Every structure is written in structure tokens, then in C-alpha cells.
Short mmCIF file of N, CA and C in Angstrom, two decimals:
data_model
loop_
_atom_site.label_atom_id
_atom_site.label_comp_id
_atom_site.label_asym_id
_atom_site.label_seq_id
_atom_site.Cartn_x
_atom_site.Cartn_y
_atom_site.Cartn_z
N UNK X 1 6.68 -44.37 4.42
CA UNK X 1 5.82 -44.36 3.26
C UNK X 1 4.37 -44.15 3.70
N UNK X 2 3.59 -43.63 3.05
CA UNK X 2 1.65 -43.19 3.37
C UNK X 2 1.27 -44.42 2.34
N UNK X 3 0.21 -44.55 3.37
CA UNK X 3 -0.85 -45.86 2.95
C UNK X 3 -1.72 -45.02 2.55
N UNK X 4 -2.77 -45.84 1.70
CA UNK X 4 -4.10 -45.18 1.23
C UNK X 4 -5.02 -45.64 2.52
N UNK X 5 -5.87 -44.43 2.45
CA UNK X 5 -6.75 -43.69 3.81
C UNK X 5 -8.32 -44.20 2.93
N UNK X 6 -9.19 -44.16 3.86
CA UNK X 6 -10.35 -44.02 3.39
C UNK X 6 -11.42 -43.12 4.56
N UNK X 7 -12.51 -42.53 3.48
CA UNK X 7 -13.75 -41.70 3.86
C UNK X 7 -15.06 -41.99 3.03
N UNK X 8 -15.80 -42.11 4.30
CA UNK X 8 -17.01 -42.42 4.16
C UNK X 8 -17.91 -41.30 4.49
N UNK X 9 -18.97 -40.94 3.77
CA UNK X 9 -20.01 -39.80 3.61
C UNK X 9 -21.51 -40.05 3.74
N UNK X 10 -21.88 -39.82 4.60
CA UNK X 10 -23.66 -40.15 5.04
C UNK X 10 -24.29 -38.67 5.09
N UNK X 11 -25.03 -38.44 4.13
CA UNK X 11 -26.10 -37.43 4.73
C UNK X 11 -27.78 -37.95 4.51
N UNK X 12 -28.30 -37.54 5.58
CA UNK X 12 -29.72 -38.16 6.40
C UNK X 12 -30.28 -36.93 6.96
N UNK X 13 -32.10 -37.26 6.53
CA UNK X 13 -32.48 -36.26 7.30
C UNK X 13 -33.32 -36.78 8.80
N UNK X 14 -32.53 -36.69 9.84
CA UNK X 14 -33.05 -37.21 10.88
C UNK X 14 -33.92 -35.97 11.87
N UNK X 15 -35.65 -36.33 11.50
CA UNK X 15 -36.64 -35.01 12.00
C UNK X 15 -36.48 -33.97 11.22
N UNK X 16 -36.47 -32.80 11.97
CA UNK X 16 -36.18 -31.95 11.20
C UNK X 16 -34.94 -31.28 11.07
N UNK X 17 -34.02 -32.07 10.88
CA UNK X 17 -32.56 -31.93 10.89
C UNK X 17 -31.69 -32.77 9.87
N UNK X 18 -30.92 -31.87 9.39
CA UNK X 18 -29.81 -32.46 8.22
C UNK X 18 -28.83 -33.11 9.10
N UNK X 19 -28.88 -34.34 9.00
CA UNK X 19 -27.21 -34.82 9.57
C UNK X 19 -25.99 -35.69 8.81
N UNK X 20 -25.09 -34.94 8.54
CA UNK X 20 -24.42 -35.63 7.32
C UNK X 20 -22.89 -35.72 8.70
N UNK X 21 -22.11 -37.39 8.21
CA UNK X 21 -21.40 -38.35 9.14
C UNK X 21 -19.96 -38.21 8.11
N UNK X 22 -19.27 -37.96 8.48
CA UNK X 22 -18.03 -38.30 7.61
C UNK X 22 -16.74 -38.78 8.34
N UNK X 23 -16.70 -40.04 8.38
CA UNK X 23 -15.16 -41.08 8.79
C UNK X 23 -14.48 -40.95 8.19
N UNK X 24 -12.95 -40.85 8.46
CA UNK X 24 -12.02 -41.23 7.65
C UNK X 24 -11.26 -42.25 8.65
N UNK X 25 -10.25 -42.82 7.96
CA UNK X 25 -9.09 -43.65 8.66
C UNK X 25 -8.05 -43.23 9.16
N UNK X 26 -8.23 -41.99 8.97
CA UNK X 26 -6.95 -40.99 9.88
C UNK X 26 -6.61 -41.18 11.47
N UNK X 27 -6.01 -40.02 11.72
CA UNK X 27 -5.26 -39.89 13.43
C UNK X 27 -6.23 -38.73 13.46
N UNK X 28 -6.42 -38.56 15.04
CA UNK X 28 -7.17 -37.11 15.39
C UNK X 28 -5.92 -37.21 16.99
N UNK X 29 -5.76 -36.00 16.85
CA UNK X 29 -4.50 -35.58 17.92
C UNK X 29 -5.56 -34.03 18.41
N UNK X 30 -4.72 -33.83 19.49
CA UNK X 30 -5.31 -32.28 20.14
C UNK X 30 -4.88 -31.55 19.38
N UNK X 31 -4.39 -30.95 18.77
CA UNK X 31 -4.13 -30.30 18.79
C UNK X 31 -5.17 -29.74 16.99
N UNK X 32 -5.76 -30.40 16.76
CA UNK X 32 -6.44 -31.10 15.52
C UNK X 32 -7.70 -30.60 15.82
N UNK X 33 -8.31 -30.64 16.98
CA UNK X 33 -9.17 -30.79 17.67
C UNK X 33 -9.64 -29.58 18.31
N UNK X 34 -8.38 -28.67 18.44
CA UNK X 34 -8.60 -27.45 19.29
C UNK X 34 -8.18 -26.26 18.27
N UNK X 35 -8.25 -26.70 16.98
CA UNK X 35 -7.38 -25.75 15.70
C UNK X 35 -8.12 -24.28 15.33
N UNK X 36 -7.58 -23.44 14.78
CA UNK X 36 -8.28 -22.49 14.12
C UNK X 36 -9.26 -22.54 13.19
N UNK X 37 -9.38 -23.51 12.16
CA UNK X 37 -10.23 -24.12 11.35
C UNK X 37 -11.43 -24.60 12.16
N UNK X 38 -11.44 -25.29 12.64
CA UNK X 38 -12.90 -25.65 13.44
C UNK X 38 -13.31 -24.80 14.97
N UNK X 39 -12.22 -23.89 14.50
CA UNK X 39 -12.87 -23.06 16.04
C UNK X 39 -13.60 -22.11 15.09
N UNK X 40 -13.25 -21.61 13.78
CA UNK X 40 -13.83 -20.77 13.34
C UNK X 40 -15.18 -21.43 12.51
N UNK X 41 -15.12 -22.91 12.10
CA UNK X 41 -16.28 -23.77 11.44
C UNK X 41 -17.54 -23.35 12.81
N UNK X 42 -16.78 -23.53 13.86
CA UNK X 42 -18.09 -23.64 15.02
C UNK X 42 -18.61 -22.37 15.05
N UNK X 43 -17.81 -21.18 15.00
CA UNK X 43 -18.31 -19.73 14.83
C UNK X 43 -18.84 -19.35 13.64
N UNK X 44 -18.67 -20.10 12.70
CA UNK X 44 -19.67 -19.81 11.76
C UNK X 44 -21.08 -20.52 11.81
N UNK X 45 -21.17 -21.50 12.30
CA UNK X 45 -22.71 -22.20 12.47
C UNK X 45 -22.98 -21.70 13.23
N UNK X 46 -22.70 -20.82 14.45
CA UNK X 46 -23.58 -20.23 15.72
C UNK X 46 -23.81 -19.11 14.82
N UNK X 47 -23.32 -18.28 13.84
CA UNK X 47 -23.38 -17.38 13.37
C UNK X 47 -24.67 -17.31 12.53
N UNK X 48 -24.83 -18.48 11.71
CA UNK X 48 -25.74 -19.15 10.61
C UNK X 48 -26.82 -19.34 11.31
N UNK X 49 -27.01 -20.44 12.53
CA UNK X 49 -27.66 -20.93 12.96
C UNK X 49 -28.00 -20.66 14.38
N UNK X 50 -27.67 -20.01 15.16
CA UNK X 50 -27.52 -19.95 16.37
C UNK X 50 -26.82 -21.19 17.25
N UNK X 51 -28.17 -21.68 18.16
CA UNK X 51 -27.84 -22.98 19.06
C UNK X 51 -28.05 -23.85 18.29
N UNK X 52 -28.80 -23.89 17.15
CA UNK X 52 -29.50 -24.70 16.20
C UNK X 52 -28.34 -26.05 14.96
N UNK X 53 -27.47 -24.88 14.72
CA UNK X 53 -26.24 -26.15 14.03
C UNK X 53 -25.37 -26.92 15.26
N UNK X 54 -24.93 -27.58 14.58
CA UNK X 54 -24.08 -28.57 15.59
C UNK X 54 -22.86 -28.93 14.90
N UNK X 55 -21.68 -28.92 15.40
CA UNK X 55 -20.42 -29.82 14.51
C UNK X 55 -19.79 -30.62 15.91
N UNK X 56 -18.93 -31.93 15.54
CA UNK X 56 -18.70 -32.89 16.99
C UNK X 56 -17.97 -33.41 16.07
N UNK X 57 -16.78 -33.73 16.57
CA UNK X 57 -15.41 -34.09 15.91
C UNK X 57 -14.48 -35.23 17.02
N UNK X 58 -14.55 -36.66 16.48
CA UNK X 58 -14.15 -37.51 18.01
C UNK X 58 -13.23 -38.66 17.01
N UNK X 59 -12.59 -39.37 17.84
CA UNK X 59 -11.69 -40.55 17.53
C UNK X 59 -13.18 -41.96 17.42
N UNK X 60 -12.64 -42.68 16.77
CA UNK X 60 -13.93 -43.39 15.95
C UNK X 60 -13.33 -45.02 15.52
N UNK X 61 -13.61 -45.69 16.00
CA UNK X 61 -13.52 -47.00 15.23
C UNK X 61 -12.55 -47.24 14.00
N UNK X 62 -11.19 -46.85 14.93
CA UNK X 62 -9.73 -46.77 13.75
C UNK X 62 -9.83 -45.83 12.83
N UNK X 63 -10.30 -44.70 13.70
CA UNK X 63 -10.31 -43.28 12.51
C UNK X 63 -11.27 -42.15 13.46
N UNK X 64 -11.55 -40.95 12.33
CA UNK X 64 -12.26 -40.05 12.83
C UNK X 64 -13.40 -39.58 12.30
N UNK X 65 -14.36 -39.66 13.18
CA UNK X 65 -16.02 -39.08 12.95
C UNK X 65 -16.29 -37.70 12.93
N UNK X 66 -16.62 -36.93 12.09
CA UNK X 66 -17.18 -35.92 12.05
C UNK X 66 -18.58 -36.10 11.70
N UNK X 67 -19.17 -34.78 13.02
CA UNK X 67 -20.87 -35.20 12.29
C UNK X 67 -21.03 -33.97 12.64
N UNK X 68 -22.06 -32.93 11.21
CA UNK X 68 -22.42 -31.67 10.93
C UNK X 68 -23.77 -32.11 11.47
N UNK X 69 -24.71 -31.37 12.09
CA UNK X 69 -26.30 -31.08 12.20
C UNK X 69 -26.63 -29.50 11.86
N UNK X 70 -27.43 -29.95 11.43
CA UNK X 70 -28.01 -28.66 10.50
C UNK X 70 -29.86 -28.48 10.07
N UNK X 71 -30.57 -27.43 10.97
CA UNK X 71 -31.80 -27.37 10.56
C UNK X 71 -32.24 -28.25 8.82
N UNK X 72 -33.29 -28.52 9.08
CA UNK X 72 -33.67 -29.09 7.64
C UNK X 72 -34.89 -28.13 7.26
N UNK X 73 -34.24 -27.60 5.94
CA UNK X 73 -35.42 -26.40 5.13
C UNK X 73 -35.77 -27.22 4.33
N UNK X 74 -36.92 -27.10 3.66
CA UNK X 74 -37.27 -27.58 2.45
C UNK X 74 -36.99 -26.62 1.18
N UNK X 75 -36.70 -26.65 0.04
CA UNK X 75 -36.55 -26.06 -1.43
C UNK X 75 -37.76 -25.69 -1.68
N UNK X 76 -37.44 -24.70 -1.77
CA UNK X 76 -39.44 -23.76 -2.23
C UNK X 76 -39.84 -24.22 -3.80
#
């Protein structure tokens, strides 16, 4: 049977950088880790951003951390 999961969502602007945190209570396995989906998420922020975005995807305090960095623009 599946239990109910939980996710938590932080976005912060730390300097001049967007950094938004997202936990869940999940499993992170390799194979999760090394997928087509975030090989192509990472090729799109070098694409967007150059060296400048960041994505980091790790096992976390009975779950998994994802944390996006992202230049901070201001709204004209």
C-alpha cells in the first residue's frame, strides 16, 4: 500500500540570486539521479544561463532536496 508523501517549497532571494528548495519524503536511487529528465533540466539552464544557473539534487533528512539557483532580474 503508498503512504501519503510530503513537499515542501522555499523560494528566496539570496544576493543576487533566486534560490527556490524543494523536499519531498521520497526515495532518490541512481538511477533517478543520472535520468534523462535532469540531464536535459541541466542542459537547459547552461543553455538559459550559462555557468550562472545551478540545479543539485541529493538524499536529505528522510527524503530529497532539490535546489534550483537562478540569476535574480528585477520586473521592469
Amino acid at each position: 500500500t503508498a503512504t501519503a508523501g510530503s513537499i515542501e517549497v522555499e523560494a528566496r532571494r539570496v544576493g543576487e540570486r533566486l534560490q527556490i528548495r524543494m523536499h519531498n519524503s521520497g526515495t532518490l536511487d541512481a538511477a533517478s539521479v543520472d535520468g534523462i529528465g535532469l540531464k536535459n533540466t541541466r542542459e537547459r539552464l547552461a543553455n538559459l544561463y550559462g555557468g550562472a544557473g545551478h540545479f543539485e539534487l541529493s538524499r536529505n533528512d528522510g527524503g530529497v532536496l532539490a535546489v534550483l539557483e537562478l540569476p535574480w532580474t528585477a520586473a521592469a
